[in-house]
Amino acid sequence: MDKSRVAELVAQFGEKRILVIGDLMLDEFLWGKVSRISPEAPVPVVEIVKEEFFPGGAANVARNLAEFTKNASLMGATGACSRAEILKKLLVSEGVGVDAIQFRSCYRTIVKTRVIARHQHVVRIDRETKMHLQAAHQEEALARLESMLPSLDAVIVEDYGKGVLEQRFTDEIARLVNKFGKVLAVDPNPNNPLIWRQATVIKPNRSEAFASAGIPFFDDGRYPMEDVALQRVGSLLMEKWDMQNLLITLGEQGVLLFRKGESPYHAPTRAREVFDVSGAGDTVISLFTLALTAGAAAQEAAEIANHASGVVVGKLGTATVTPAELIASFEE
């Protein structure tokens, strides 16, 4: 795939309207330095020098989209607290629409705190309570979705297994999206084993794909096109989920695309260096979806998403890729 074709597609991204539905989080990064071991326990003492916040979970998918289009919006539920306000301000500052988010005191804002010293991830602290979206709040969300769909190009459903997405709710989301003939992209979570039907693309990583297929995880580093177990998993999931495309992310081996009626397609990794894989999957589903809405073939969309991921893992923190960085990656 050459640079001119990528530039042609990227030029259309800014017109696309994408809604992301899923579990919302706030990512907190505490950057520090380590100069000694604690006298209280054999652990490093981290002296914090900087604190940063980023949208996390489904909100990070919207943040990735916002680099390419100012028509990205979010739907989900979170708390009504100071951390939720930080999340809202971050999203608004990046041009992400927040009108479909339900900020309610009955839910707790999920915060994931990462402590990093000398570019090393020391510890992660999670503050969360698994939520169950109340029936009335589900109905409110579905009514809002139906009103938005005529003007949308695609819906991305991002499942982090935190309770927002349940079977009846996702069934209705899929029904409405298909009713309006829009692209439906899903990032599943095997800890929340939902049945998906009529999705345009479903994007698990390797371990999630094996778990969703009910097969013990296996990875001996073999070339993906010769990996019998991985190929079997892909075939089983194509049948199980009845989708148009299955995109399995493979870390240092890139991505593997399965399509109805066609041979699998492997795109090897484009990463030069890997500093942090946080949010790489969010980048993949964001760019794959944008590319499809711009008229890219599934194979082209896989290449674009793979290149975007290669850029992101070369950055520290919950990072995104810019249009210029994406196009430049095809030059290299």
XYZ file of C-alpha atoms in Angstrom:
332
model
C 0.000 0.000 0.000
C 1.612 3.272 -1.065
C 1.709 6.645 0.633
C -0.564 8.354 -1.901
C -3.406 5.885 -1.298
C -3.043 6.320 2.460
C -3.069 10.111 2.115
C -6.185 9.872 -0.079
C -8.026 7.877 2.592
C -6.785 9.962 5.533
C -8.009 13.106 3.776
C -11.557 11.749 4.083
C -11.317 10.844 7.792
C -12.132 14.371 8.940
C -15.670 14.123 7.532
C -16.518 10.869 9.289
C -18.837 10.746 12.289
C -18.052 7.937 14.721
C -19.740 7.068 18.026
C -17.888 4.966 20.605
C -19.959 3.029 23.145
C -18.407 1.286 26.144
C -16.654 1.381 29.503
C -15.202 4.797 30.319
C -12.087 5.256 32.436
C -9.619 7.893 33.525
C -5.928 7.017 33.136
C -3.593 8.672 35.636
C 0.164 8.610 35.124
C 2.521 9.418 38.000
C 6.025 10.019 36.639
C 8.887 9.842 39.112
C 12.434 8.804 39.919
C 13.863 6.075 42.115
C 17.002 6.672 44.176
C 16.578 4.264 47.087
C 14.804 1.228 48.479
C 12.242 1.678 51.232
C 13.467 0.798 54.766
C 9.961 -0.520 55.471
C 9.871 -3.167 52.738
C 12.040 -4.275 49.776
C 10.313 -1.928 47.337
C 11.532 1.184 45.498
C 10.659 4.637 46.784
C 9.312 6.653 43.853
C 9.595 10.424 44.129
C 6.793 11.814 41.959
C 7.795 14.730 39.739
C 4.837 14.921 37.326
C 1.188 13.861 37.178
C -0.835 13.485 33.976
C -4.377 12.389 33.133
C -5.657 10.864 29.902
C -9.022 9.467 28.752
C -8.957 5.677 29.170
C -10.950 2.625 28.131
C -13.550 3.463 25.509
C -12.652 7.125 25.989
C -9.166 6.410 24.625
C -10.724 5.029 21.434
C -12.561 8.332 20.982
C -9.321 10.168 21.715
C -7.592 8.223 18.916
C -10.408 9.124 16.539
C -10.196 12.799 17.534
C -6.714 13.025 15.997
C -8.362 12.463 12.611
C -11.930 13.764 12.960
C -13.647 16.276 15.199
C -16.861 14.316 14.772
C -16.056 11.622 17.339
C -18.395 11.177 20.277
C -18.804 8.920 23.311
C -21.669 7.029 24.925
C -21.399 5.373 28.319
C -21.836 5.992 32.019
C -19.530 7.192 34.752
C -19.670 8.851 38.141
C -20.545 12.425 39.062
C -17.351 13.365 40.896
C -14.126 15.347 40.550
C -12.435 12.556 38.561
C -15.385 12.401 36.184
C -15.068 16.147 35.707
C -11.391 15.734 34.816
C -12.359 13.090 32.244
C -15.075 15.314 30.779
C -12.748 18.326 30.487
C -10.056 16.230 28.821
C -12.514 14.906 26.254
C -13.998 18.314 25.510
C -10.511 19.805 25.127
C -9.723 17.175 22.487
C -12.954 17.769 20.588
C -14.781 14.584 21.625
C -18.555 14.874 21.971
C -19.741 14.062 25.509
C -23.478 14.756 25.271
C -24.329 11.026 25.180
C -22.369 10.244 28.367
C -24.445 9.760 31.503
C -22.690 11.315 34.518
C -24.522 9.831 37.506
C -23.764 9.627 41.221
C -24.969 6.001 41.329
C -21.889 4.928 39.350
C -18.223 5.086 40.338
C -15.642 6.637 38.035
C -13.019 4.039 37.084
C -9.469 5.338 37.585
C -6.317 3.431 36.638
C -3.134 4.904 38.102
C 0.244 3.933 36.645
C 3.467 4.772 38.472
C 6.431 5.084 36.098
C 10.044 5.689 37.056
C 12.975 5.846 34.640
C 10.658 4.726 31.832
C 9.832 1.573 33.803
C 6.266 0.715 34.787
C 6.550 0.201 38.580
C 2.951 -0.523 39.572
C -0.659 0.007 38.483
C -3.400 0.887 40.961
C -7.034 0.297 39.909
C -9.958 2.052 41.584
C -13.141 0.575 40.224
C -16.441 -1.064 41.034
C -18.058 -3.156 38.328
C -21.226 -1.366 37.306
C -24.487 -2.650 35.915
C -26.187 -0.083 33.754
C -29.708 0.365 35.092
C -32.574 -0.544 32.751
C -33.791 3.061 32.560
C -30.294 4.240 31.676
C -29.995 1.558 28.980
C -33.259 2.720 27.426
C -32.079 6.318 27.524
C -28.854 5.318 25.772
C -30.660 3.297 23.085
C -33.096 6.117 22.373
C -30.172 8.499 22.015
C -28.352 6.049 19.730
C -31.370 5.719 17.446
C -31.637 9.492 17.150
C -27.922 9.811 16.324
C -27.570 6.963 13.820
C -28.877 8.738 10.698
C -25.935 11.148 10.889
C -23.270 8.594 11.917
C -20.893 6.644 9.679
C -19.935 3.997 12.237
C -20.347 2.777 15.798
C -17.478 1.245 17.774
C -18.384 -0.900 20.780
C -15.482 -1.108 23.234
C -15.858 -3.746 25.971
C -13.468 -3.563 28.906
C -15.641 -5.920 30.944
C -16.633 -3.303 33.514
C -20.378 -3.903 33.282
C -21.786 -1.287 30.895
C -22.240 -3.821 28.076
C -24.734 -6.627 28.686
C -26.344 -9.010 26.180
C -29.722 -7.337 25.788
C -28.118 -3.910 25.517
C -25.588 -5.023 22.888
C -28.245 -6.937 20.950
C -30.215 -3.709 20.634
C -27.118 -1.739 19.665
C -26.348 -4.238 16.871
C -29.966 -4.273 15.703
C -30.144 -0.487 15.477
C -26.775 -0.074 13.764
C -27.677 -2.696 11.158
C -31.137 -1.189 10.701
C -29.477 2.043 9.582
C -26.807 0.235 7.535
C -23.807 1.645 9.399
C -20.400 0.119 10.136
C -20.347 -1.775 13.449
C -16.908 -2.448 14.960
C -16.507 -4.428 18.185
C -13.584 -4.832 20.572
C -14.722 -7.838 22.683
C -13.740 -9.002 26.161
C -13.692 -12.755 26.903
C -14.424 -12.031 30.576
C -17.771 -10.710 29.352
C -18.706 -13.450 26.836
C -21.333 -11.721 24.739
C -22.800 -13.193 21.559
C -22.194 -10.898 18.595
C -24.087 -10.966 15.315
C -23.822 -8.951 12.099
C -20.768 -6.926 13.079
C -18.649 -5.405 10.322
C -15.476 -6.236 12.228
C -14.571 -7.763 15.591
C -11.059 -7.142 16.936
C -9.705 -9.367 19.733
C -6.036 -9.778 20.564
C -4.479 -13.255 20.387
C -5.254 -14.355 23.950
C -8.792 -12.935 23.748
C -9.378 -14.766 20.469
C -8.311 -18.106 21.945
C -10.466 -17.547 25.045
C -13.491 -16.549 22.959
C -13.065 -19.656 20.786
C -12.845 -21.879 23.889
C -9.371 -23.143 22.985
C -6.413 -23.184 25.438
C -4.004 -20.373 24.662
C -1.044 -21.385 22.514
C 1.743 -19.298 21.007
C 5.071 -20.805 19.967
C 6.101 -17.770 17.917
C 5.317 -19.476 14.627
C 4.609 -17.362 11.529
C 0.861 -16.567 11.754
C -0.015 -18.000 8.335
C 1.568 -21.304 9.400
C 0.144 -21.295 12.936
C -2.441 -24.090 12.793
C -3.954 -23.270 16.201
C -4.343 -19.569 15.374
C -5.874 -20.327 11.978
C -8.351 -22.693 13.648
C -9.296 -20.032 16.194
C -9.962 -17.551 13.400
C -12.181 -20.012 11.517
C -14.155 -20.876 14.661
C -14.765 -17.233 15.542
C -15.830 -16.350 11.997
C -18.515 -19.007 12.310
C -19.425 -18.222 15.926
C -19.831 -14.470 15.511
C -21.098 -14.414 11.902
C -19.229 -11.207 11.032
C -17.748 -9.755 7.874
C -14.197 -9.339 9.203
C -12.166 -10.675 12.123
C -9.001 -8.726 12.951
C -6.715 -10.414 15.500
C -3.901 -8.269 16.897
C -0.697 -10.243 17.467
C 1.653 -7.860 19.270
C 5.132 -8.117 17.751
C 3.696 -10.185 14.869
C 1.319 -7.488 13.627
C -2.294 -8.323 12.756
C -4.124 -11.196 11.092
C -7.279 -10.489 9.092
C -9.983 -13.073 8.346
C -12.699 -12.255 5.775
C -15.745 -14.121 4.590
C -14.962 -16.146 1.482
C -11.300 -15.054 1.297
C -7.936 -16.297 2.517
C -6.522 -14.814 5.745
C -4.221 -11.819 5.349
C -1.216 -11.145 7.603
C 0.310 -7.701 8.078
C 3.612 -7.909 10.002
C 4.383 -5.362 12.706
C 5.542 -1.917 11.624
C 6.908 -0.921 15.045
C 10.550 0.130 15.132
C 10.774 0.174 18.923
C 8.264 -0.833 21.595
C 8.140 1.365 24.707
C 4.525 0.954 25.829
C 1.676 -1.168 24.452
C -0.983 0.701 26.495
C -3.927 1.488 24.261
C -2.453 -0.046 21.101
C -5.615 -2.088 20.554
C -7.679 1.105 20.826
C -5.608 2.612 18.025
C -6.121 -0.447 15.831
C -9.917 -0.491 16.056
C -10.129 3.300 15.644
C -8.068 3.426 12.451
C -9.521 0.229 10.968
C -13.025 1.657 11.395
C -12.116 5.073 9.994
C -10.490 3.457 6.974
C -13.569 1.333 6.251
C -15.863 4.365 6.414
C -13.557 6.145 3.951
C -13.971 3.337 1.425
C -10.850 1.287 2.121
C -10.892 -2.446 1.459
C -10.542 -4.553 4.603
C -6.946 -5.429 3.696
C -6.077 -1.735 3.277
C -7.785 -0.917 6.574
C -5.726 -3.628 8.297
C -2.494 -2.141 6.943
C -3.452 1.366 8.076
C -4.436 0.153 11.553
C -1.244 -1.886 11.822
C 0.965 1.064 10.878
C -0.874 3.304 13.362
C -0.315 0.776 16.140
C 3.369 0.597 15.235
C 3.667 4.342 15.841
C 1.769 4.300 19.132
C 3.781 1.534 20.819
C 6.909 3.608 20.239
C 5.556 6.248 22.666
C 5.256 6.185 26.444
C 1.850 6.452 28.089
C -1.634 6.191 26.644
C -0.616 7.692 23.310
C -2.251 8.413 19.948
C -1.019 8.719 16.369
C -1.393 11.839 14.214
C -2.266 11.909 10.497
C 1.241 13.118 9.649
C 2.848 10.297 11.662
C 0.613 7.706 10.031
C 1.389 8.839 6.482
C 5.103 9.122 7.291
C 5.134 5.524 8.543
C 4.296 4.352 5.015
C 7.287 6.262 3.652
C 9.572 4.361 6.002
